[in-house]
């Protein structure tokens, strides 16, 4: 913990000086948004807000950056970025430690968990029990393995019969052709990739098997001091993001074109099809984009605690807020 505090302090000092220099030389309130991964359709609303001038209209000068090696959460916690992207499951450990990381989820990007297990069609893994005797590429995360165990055993299977190997593949479907039988994916990108490229697959998702696994993946997170000291700026950022994602919902093809303009190396067919499908998921079943349901949020963390995956119970409603969103 002392090492983490020292790292955060150093990052805060360096980034605050850098940010002040930028603010002195540019118009608008300087805001940094740190992605979780390479740009994809989870991020379309951010790039739409930038392209359409939604940030600028609200007096914001936004920089969109790639995550450092240790991820967006530490950068956001240190003040190196005001806003970042994380996942509810990955937030569990930082939120349940003795001194919780000073971050808060402020908006959901997608309303429901779209992740699950993919395999090549015909290998018997159209249901969790089919993973028995098969090779699964694992990140070796306790939460990941517990989720696999939960769905396999709910389906009457034996989790111990799965052959777990380290996740070393760089291409999901190349991996499935070379000794790996099953991989965890997010369907809105990798599942659509299979459809676009004519790859026949079997797939099952976690949330339909165990409701507690319908966690928020991904979410926007914010630095707690930023939320406390600059609430109006935080609301402005979220307002612009909401406009960006709502535009993407209503105009998927134009939104896809904006993402491709910003990141031309992406596959056009994949981006367009993913945007059409994923756009419908951004605010599905929610009263408005970004809304986080406390019952669902708590249910997932309660499940983690019951399974012994976090040492300390996360209090109800802790780690997220809807207070900076507009309906």
CSV table of C-alpha atoms in Angstrom, one decimal:
chain,number,residue,atom,x,y,z
A,1,UNK,CA,0.0,0.0,0.0
A,2,UNK,CA,2.9,2.4,0.9
A,3,UNK,CA,4.4,1.7,-2.6
A,4,UNK,CA,1.1,2.5,-4.3
A,5,UNK,CA,0.7,5.7,-2.4
A,6,UNK,CA,4.2,6.8,-3.4
A,7,UNK,CA,3.5,5.9,-7.1
A,8,UNK,CA,0.3,7.9,-7.0
A,9,UNK,CA,2.0,10.9,-5.4
A,10,UNK,CA,4.7,11.0,-8.0
A,11,UNK,CA,2.2,10.6,-10.8
A,12,UNK,CA,0.0,13.4,-9.4
A,13,UNK,CA,3.0,15.8,-9.1
A,14,UNK,CA,4.2,15.2,-12.7
A,15,UNK,CA,0.8,15.2,-14.4
A,16,UNK,CA,-0.5,18.2,-12.5
A,17,UNK,CA,2.5,20.3,-13.7
A,18,UNK,CA,2.1,19.0,-17.3
A,19,UNK,CA,-1.7,19.7,-17.2
A,20,UNK,CA,-1.1,23.2,-15.9
A,21,UNK,CA,1.3,24.0,-18.8
A,22,UNK,CA,-1.3,22.8,-21.3
A,23,UNK,CA,-4.1,24.8,-19.7
A,24,UNK,CA,-1.9,28.0,-19.9
A,25,UNK,CA,-1.4,27.6,-23.6
A,26,UNK,CA,-4.9,26.5,-24.9
A,27,UNK,CA,-8.4,27.7,-24.6
A,28,UNK,CA,-11.0,25.7,-22.7
A,29,UNK,CA,-10.8,23.6,-19.6
A,30,UNK,CA,-8.3,20.8,-20.2
A,31,UNK,CA,-9.7,17.3,-19.6
A,32,UNK,CA,-7.9,14.0,-20.3
A,33,UNK,CA,-9.9,10.9,-21.1
A,34,UNK,CA,-7.9,7.7,-20.8
A,35,UNK,CA,-9.2,4.7,-22.8
A,36,UNK,CA,-9.0,1.1,-21.6
A,37,UNK,CA,-7.7,-0.4,-24.8
A,38,UNK,CA,-7.2,0.4,-28.5
A,39,UNK,CA,-10.1,2.4,-29.9
A,40,UNK,CA,-13.1,0.4,-30.9
A,41,UNK,CA,-16.9,0.7,-30.9
A,42,UNK,CA,-17.1,0.9,-27.1
A,43,UNK,CA,-15.4,4.3,-27.6
A,44,UNK,CA,-17.4,5.7,-30.5
A,45,UNK,CA,-19.4,8.2,-28.4
A,46,UNK,CA,-16.2,9.8,-27.2
A,47,UNK,CA,-14.9,10.4,-30.8
A,48,UNK,CA,-18.3,11.6,-31.9
A,49,UNK,CA,-18.4,14.1,-29.1
A,50,UNK,CA,-14.9,15.3,-30.2
A,51,UNK,CA,-15.8,15.4,-33.9
A,52,UNK,CA,-19.2,17.1,-33.5
A,53,UNK,CA,-17.8,19.8,-31.1
A,54,UNK,CA,-19.9,18.7,-28.1
A,55,UNK,CA,-16.9,19.0,-25.8
A,56,UNK,CA,-15.9,22.4,-27.3
A,57,UNK,CA,-19.4,23.7,-27.0
A,58,UNK,CA,-19.3,23.2,-23.3
A,59,UNK,CA,-15.9,24.9,-22.8
A,60,UNK,CA,-13.9,21.7,-22.7
A,61,UNK,CA,-10.5,21.0,-24.3
A,62,UNK,CA,-10.4,17.2,-24.3
A,63,UNK,CA,-7.4,15.0,-25.0
A,64,UNK,CA,-8.1,11.3,-25.6
A,65,UNK,CA,-5.2,9.0,-24.7
A,66,UNK,CA,-4.2,5.4,-24.7
A,67,UNK,CA,-3.8,3.7,-21.3
A,68,UNK,CA,-0.4,3.2,-19.7
A,69,UNK,CA,1.0,-0.2,-19.0
A,70,UNK,CA,-0.6,-0.3,-15.6
A,71,UNK,CA,-4.0,0.8,-16.9
A,72,UNK,CA,-6.4,3.7,-16.7
A,73,UNK,CA,-7.5,3.3,-13.1
A,74,UNK,CA,-4.1,4.2,-11.5
A,75,UNK,CA,-3.7,7.1,-13.9
A,76,UNK,CA,-7.1,8.4,-13.0
A,77,UNK,CA,-6.6,7.9,-9.3
A,78,UNK,CA,-3.3,9.9,-9.5
A,79,UNK,CA,-5.0,12.8,-11.3
A,80,UNK,CA,-3.1,12.1,-14.5
A,81,UNK,CA,-6.5,11.8,-16.3
A,82,UNK,CA,-9.8,13.1,-15.0
A,83,UNK,CA,-11.8,10.5,-16.8
A,84,UNK,CA,-11.0,6.9,-17.8
A,85,UNK,CA,-12.6,3.6,-18.7
A,86,UNK,CA,-12.6,0.5,-16.5
A,87,UNK,CA,-14.8,-2.5,-15.8
A,88,UNK,CA,-16.9,-3.3,-12.7
A,89,UNK,CA,-15.1,-6.6,-12.1
A,90,UNK,CA,-11.7,-5.0,-12.3
A,91,UNK,CA,-12.8,-2.3,-9.9
A,92,UNK,CA,-13.6,-4.8,-7.2
A,93,UNK,CA,-10.1,-5.3,-5.7
A,94,UNK,CA,-9.3,-1.5,-5.6
A,95,UNK,CA,-12.7,-0.7,-4.1
A,96,UNK,CA,-12.5,-3.4,-1.4
A,97,UNK,CA,-9.0,-2.8,-0.1
A,98,UNK,CA,-8.4,-1.1,3.2
A,99,UNK,CA,-7.8,2.3,1.5
A,100,UNK,CA,-10.0,2.2,-1.7
A,101,UNK,CA,-8.5,3.7,-4.8
A,102,UNK,CA,-10.0,7.2,-5.2
A,103,UNK,CA,-12.1,6.5,-8.3
A,104,UNK,CA,-15.8,6.4,-9.0
A,105,UNK,CA,-17.8,5.0,-11.9
A,106,UNK,CA,-19.8,7.8,-13.3
A,107,UNK,CA,-21.5,6.3,-16.3
A,108,UNK,CA,-22.0,2.9,-18.0
A,109,UNK,CA,-21.0,2.7,-21.6
A,110,UNK,CA,-23.0,-0.5,-22.3
A,111,UNK,CA,-26.0,-1.5,-20.1
A,112,UNK,CA,-25.5,-5.2,-20.1
A,113,UNK,CA,-22.5,-7.6,-19.9
A,114,UNK,CA,-22.0,-8.8,-23.5
A,115,UNK,CA,-19.1,-11.2,-22.7
A,116,UNK,CA,-19.0,-14.9,-22.9
A,117,UNK,CA,-17.2,-17.9,-24.3
A,118,UNK,CA,-16.5,-18.5,-28.0
A,119,UNK,CA,-15.4,-21.7,-29.7
A,120,UNK,CA,-15.4,-22.9,-33.3
A,121,UNK,CA,-18.8,-24.4,-34.2
A,122,UNK,CA,-19.2,-28.1,-33.8
A,123,UNK,CA,-16.7,-28.6,-30.9
A,124,UNK,CA,-19.5,-29.1,-28.4
A,125,UNK,CA,-19.2,-25.8,-26.5
A,126,UNK,CA,-22.5,-24.2,-27.3
A,127,UNK,CA,-23.2,-24.6,-23.6
A,128,UNK,CA,-20.9,-24.4,-20.5
A,129,UNK,CA,-20.8,-28.1,-19.7
A,130,UNK,CA,-19.2,-28.6,-23.1
A,131,UNK,CA,-16.0,-27.0,-21.8
A,132,UNK,CA,-15.2,-30.3,-19.9
A,133,UNK,CA,-12.0,-31.8,-21.4
A,134,UNK,CA,-11.4,-28.8,-23.6
A,135,UNK,CA,-8.5,-26.2,-23.5
A,136,UNK,CA,-9.4,-22.7,-22.3
A,137,UNK,CA,-7.0,-19.8,-22.6
A,138,UNK,CA,-7.0,-18.0,-19.2
A,139,UNK,CA,-5.7,-14.7,-18.0
A,140,UNK,CA,-5.4,-16.4,-14.6
A,141,UNK,CA,-7.7,-14.0,-12.9
A,142,UNK,CA,-9.5,-15.4,-9.8
A,143,UNK,CA,-12.7,-13.6,-10.8
A,144,UNK,CA,-12.4,-14.8,-14.4
A,145,UNK,CA,-12.0,-18.4,-13.2
A,146,UNK,CA,-14.8,-18.1,-10.7
A,147,UNK,CA,-17.2,-17.0,-13.4
A,148,UNK,CA,-16.2,-19.9,-15.6
A,149,UNK,CA,-16.7,-22.3,-12.7
A,150,UNK,CA,-20.1,-20.8,-11.9
A,151,UNK,CA,-21.6,-21.2,-15.3
A,152,UNK,CA,-20.1,-24.6,-15.9
A,153,UNK,CA,-21.3,-26.0,-12.6
A,154,UNK,CA,-24.8,-24.4,-13.1
A,155,UNK,CA,-24.9,-26.4,-16.4
A,156,UNK,CA,-24.1,-29.6,-14.5
A,157,UNK,CA,-20.4,-29.7,-15.6
A,158,UNK,CA,-17.2,-30.3,-13.8
A,159,UNK,CA,-15.0,-27.3,-13.8
A,160,UNK,CA,-11.9,-29.3,-12.8
A,161,UNK,CA,-12.0,-31.1,-16.1
A,162,UNK,CA,-11.2,-27.9,-18.1
A,163,UNK,CA,-7.6,-27.7,-19.3
A,164,UNK,CA,-6.5,-24.2,-18.4
A,165,UNK,CA,-3.5,-22.8,-20.3
A,166,UNK,CA,-2.1,-19.2,-20.2
A,167,UNK,CA,-3.6,-16.7,-22.5
A,168,UNK,CA,-0.8,-15.9,-25.0
A,169,UNK,CA,-2.8,-15.5,-28.2
A,170,UNK,CA,-2.9,-12.2,-30.1
A,171,UNK,CA,-5.7,-13.1,-32.4
A,172,UNK,CA,-8.8,-14.9,-31.1
A,173,UNK,CA,-9.7,-16.9,-34.1
A,174,UNK,CA,-6.1,-17.8,-35.0
A,175,UNK,CA,-5.8,-19.1,-31.5
A,176,UNK,CA,-8.9,-21.2,-31.9
A,177,UNK,CA,-7.3,-22.8,-35.0
A,178,UNK,CA,-4.1,-23.7,-33.2
A,179,UNK,CA,-4.8,-25.7,-30.1
A,180,UNK,CA,-7.0,-23.4,-28.1
A,181,UNK,CA,-10.7,-24.6,-27.8
A,182,UNK,CA,-12.3,-21.7,-26.0
A,183,UNK,CA,-11.7,-18.0,-25.4
A,184,UNK,CA,-13.5,-15.3,-23.4
A,185,UNK,CA,-14.7,-12.5,-25.7
A,186,UNK,CA,-16.9,-9.5,-25.8
A,187,UNK,CA,-19.4,-10.3,-28.5
A,188,UNK,CA,-19.9,-6.7,-29.7
A,189,UNK,CA,-16.5,-6.8,-31.2
A,190,UNK,CA,-15.0,-10.3,-31.5
A,191,UNK,CA,-18.4,-11.9,-32.0
A,192,UNK,CA,-19.2,-9.5,-34.8
A,193,UNK,CA,-15.8,-10.1,-36.3
A,194,UNK,CA,-16.7,-13.8,-36.7
A,195,UNK,CA,-20.0,-12.8,-38.4
A,196,UNK,CA,-18.3,-10.4,-40.8
A,197,UNK,CA,-15.6,-12.8,-41.7
A,198,UNK,CA,-17.8,-15.9,-42.1
A,199,UNK,CA,-16.4,-17.8,-39.2
A,200,UNK,CA,-18.9,-20.4,-37.8
A,201,UNK,CA,-18.8,-20.2,-34.0
A,202,UNK,CA,-20.6,-21.4,-30.9
A,203,UNK,CA,-21.1,-18.9,-28.1
A,204,UNK,CA,-22.7,-18.6,-24.7
A,205,UNK,CA,-22.9,-15.5,-22.5
A,206,UNK,CA,-22.6,-15.4,-18.8
A,207,UNK,CA,-25.4,-13.0,-17.8
A,208,UNK,CA,-28.2,-15.2,-19.2
A,209,UNK,CA,-26.9,-18.1,-17.1
A,210,UNK,CA,-26.4,-16.3,-13.8
A,211,UNK,CA,-28.0,-12.8,-13.4
A,212,UNK,CA,-25.4,-11.8,-10.8
A,213,UNK,CA,-22.8,-11.9,-13.6
A,214,UNK,CA,-24.6,-9.1,-15.5
A,215,UNK,CA,-22.0,-6.6,-14.4
A,216,UNK,CA,-21.2,-3.3,-16.0
A,217,UNK,CA,-18.6,-3.7,-18.7
A,218,UNK,CA,-17.2,-1.1,-19.4
A,219,UNK,CA,-17.8,2.1,-17.4
A,220,UNK,CA,-16.5,5.6,-17.3
A,221,UNK,CA,-14.6,6.3,-14.1
A,222,UNK,CA,-13.5,9.6,-12.6
A,223,UNK,CA,-11.0,10.9,-10.1
A,224,UNK,CA,-12.7,11.5,-6.8
A,225,UNK,CA,-11.0,14.9,-6.1
A,226,UNK,CA,-12.1,16.0,-9.6
A,227,UNK,CA,-15.7,15.1,-8.8
A,228,UNK,CA,-15.6,16.9,-5.5
A,229,UNK,CA,-13.7,20.0,-6.5
A,230,UNK,CA,-15.1,20.5,-10.1
A,231,UNK,CA,-18.6,19.0,-10.2
A,232,UNK,CA,-19.8,21.4,-12.9
A,233,UNK,CA,-16.9,20.4,-15.2
A,234,UNK,CA,-17.6,16.7,-14.5
A,235,UNK,CA,-21.2,17.3,-15.4
A,236,UNK,CA,-20.2,19.0,-18.6
A,237,UNK,CA,-17.9,16.1,-19.6
A,238,UNK,CA,-20.7,13.6,-19.0
A,239,UNK,CA,-23.2,15.7,-20.9
A,240,UNK,CA,-21.0,15.8,-23.9
A,241,UNK,CA,-20.3,12.1,-23.7
A,242,UNK,CA,-24.0,11.4,-23.4
A,243,UNK,CA,-24.6,13.5,-26.6
A,244,UNK,CA,-21.9,11.5,-28.4
A,245,UNK,CA,-23.4,8.1,-27.5
A,246,UNK,CA,-26.9,9.2,-28.1
A,247,UNK,CA,-25.8,10.4,-31.6
A,248,UNK,CA,-24.2,7.0,-32.2
A,249,UNK,CA,-27.4,5.2,-31.1
A,250,UNK,CA,-29.5,7.2,-33.6
A,251,UNK,CA,-26.9,7.4,-36.4
A,252,UNK,CA,-24.8,4.2,-36.3
A,253,UNK,CA,-23.4,4.4,-39.8
A,254,UNK,CA,-22.3,8.1,-39.5
A,255,UNK,CA,-20.9,7.4,-36.0
A,256,UNK,CA,-19.0,4.4,-37.5
A,257,UNK,CA,-17.6,6.7,-40.2
A,258,UNK,CA,-16.4,9.2,-37.5
A,259,UNK,CA,-14.6,6.4,-35.6
A,260,UNK,CA,-13.0,5.2,-38.9
A,261,UNK,CA,-11.9,8.8,-39.6
A,262,UNK,CA,-10.2,9.0,-36.2
A,263,UNK,CA,-8.8,5.5,-36.4
A,264,UNK,CA,-8.5,4.6,-40.1
A,265,UNK,CA,-6.5,1.4,-39.5
A,266,UNK,CA,-9.7,-0.3,-38.2
A,267,UNK,CA,-11.6,-2.7,-40.5
A,268,UNK,CA,-14.5,-0.8,-42.0
A,269,UNK,CA,-16.9,-3.7,-42.3
A,270,UNK,CA,-16.3,-4.7,-38.7
A,271,UNK,CA,-16.7,-1.2,-37.4
A,272,UNK,CA,-20.0,-0.6,-39.3
A,273,UNK,CA,-21.6,-3.9,-38.3
A,274,UNK,CA,-20.4,-3.6,-34.7
A,275,UNK,CA,-21.7,-0.1,-34.4
A,276,UNK,CA,-25.1,-1.1,-35.7
A,277,UNK,CA,-25.4,-3.9,-33.1
A,278,UNK,CA,-23.6,-2.5,-30.2
A,279,UNK,CA,-25.2,0.9,-30.5
A,280,UNK,CA,-28.5,-0.7,-29.5
A,281,UNK,CA,-26.8,-1.9,-26.3
A,282,UNK,CA,-25.5,1.4,-25.1
A,283,UNK,CA,-28.7,2.3,-23.2
A,284,UNK,CA,-30.8,-0.9,-23.5
A,285,UNK,CA,-33.4,-1.2,-20.7
A,286,UNK,CA,-32.1,2.0,-19.0
A,287,UNK,CA,-34.0,5.2,-18.4
A,288,UNK,CA,-31.1,7.1,-20.1
A,289,UNK,CA,-27.6,6.6,-21.4
A,290,UNK,CA,-25.0,6.1,-18.7
A,291,UNK,CA,-27.4,5.1,-15.9
A,292,UNK,CA,-26.1,2.5,-13.4
A,293,UNK,CA,-28.6,0.4,-11.5
A,294,UNK,CA,-27.7,0.1,-7.9
A,295,UNK,CA,-29.4,-3.3,-7.5
A,296,UNK,CA,-27.3,-4.8,-10.3
A,297,UNK,CA,-24.1,-3.1,-9.2
A,298,UNK,CA,-24.5,-4.4,-5.7
A,299,UNK,CA,-25.6,-7.9,-6.8
A,300,UNK,CA,-22.3,-8.5,-8.6
A,301,UNK,CA,-20.2,-7.3,-5.7
A,302,UNK,CA,-22.3,-9.4,-3.3
A,303,UNK,CA,-21.6,-12.4,-5.5
A,304,UNK,CA,-17.9,-11.7,-5.4
A,305,UNK,CA,-17.9,-11.5,-1.6
A,306,UNK,CA,-20.0,-14.6,-1.2
A,307,UNK,CA,-17.5,-16.5,-3.4
A,308,UNK,CA,-14.5,-15.3,-1.3
A,309,UNK,CA,-13.1,-13.3,-4.3
A,310,UNK,CA,-12.8,-10.1,-2.3
A,311,UNK,CA,-11.6,-10.0,1.3
A,312,UNK,CA,-13.8,-7.0,2.4
A,313,UNK,CA,-17.5,-6.5,1.6
A,314,UNK,CA,-18.1,-3.5,-0.7
A,315,UNK,CA,-20.9,-1.4,0.9
A,316,UNK,CA,-24.2,-1.1,-1.0
A,317,UNK,CA,-24.0,1.6,-3.6
A,318,UNK,CA,-20.3,2.2,-3.1
A,319,UNK,CA,-18.0,2.9,-6.1
A,320,UNK,CA,-20.5,4.5,-8.5
A,321,UNK,CA,-22.8,7.5,-8.9
A,322,UNK,CA,-25.4,8.8,-11.3
A,323,UNK,CA,-25.2,12.3,-9.9
A,324,UNK,CA,-23.2,13.8,-12.7
A,325,UNK,CA,-25.5,12.5,-15.5
A,326,UNK,CA,-28.4,14.3,-17.1
A,327,UNK,CA,-31.6,12.4,-17.8
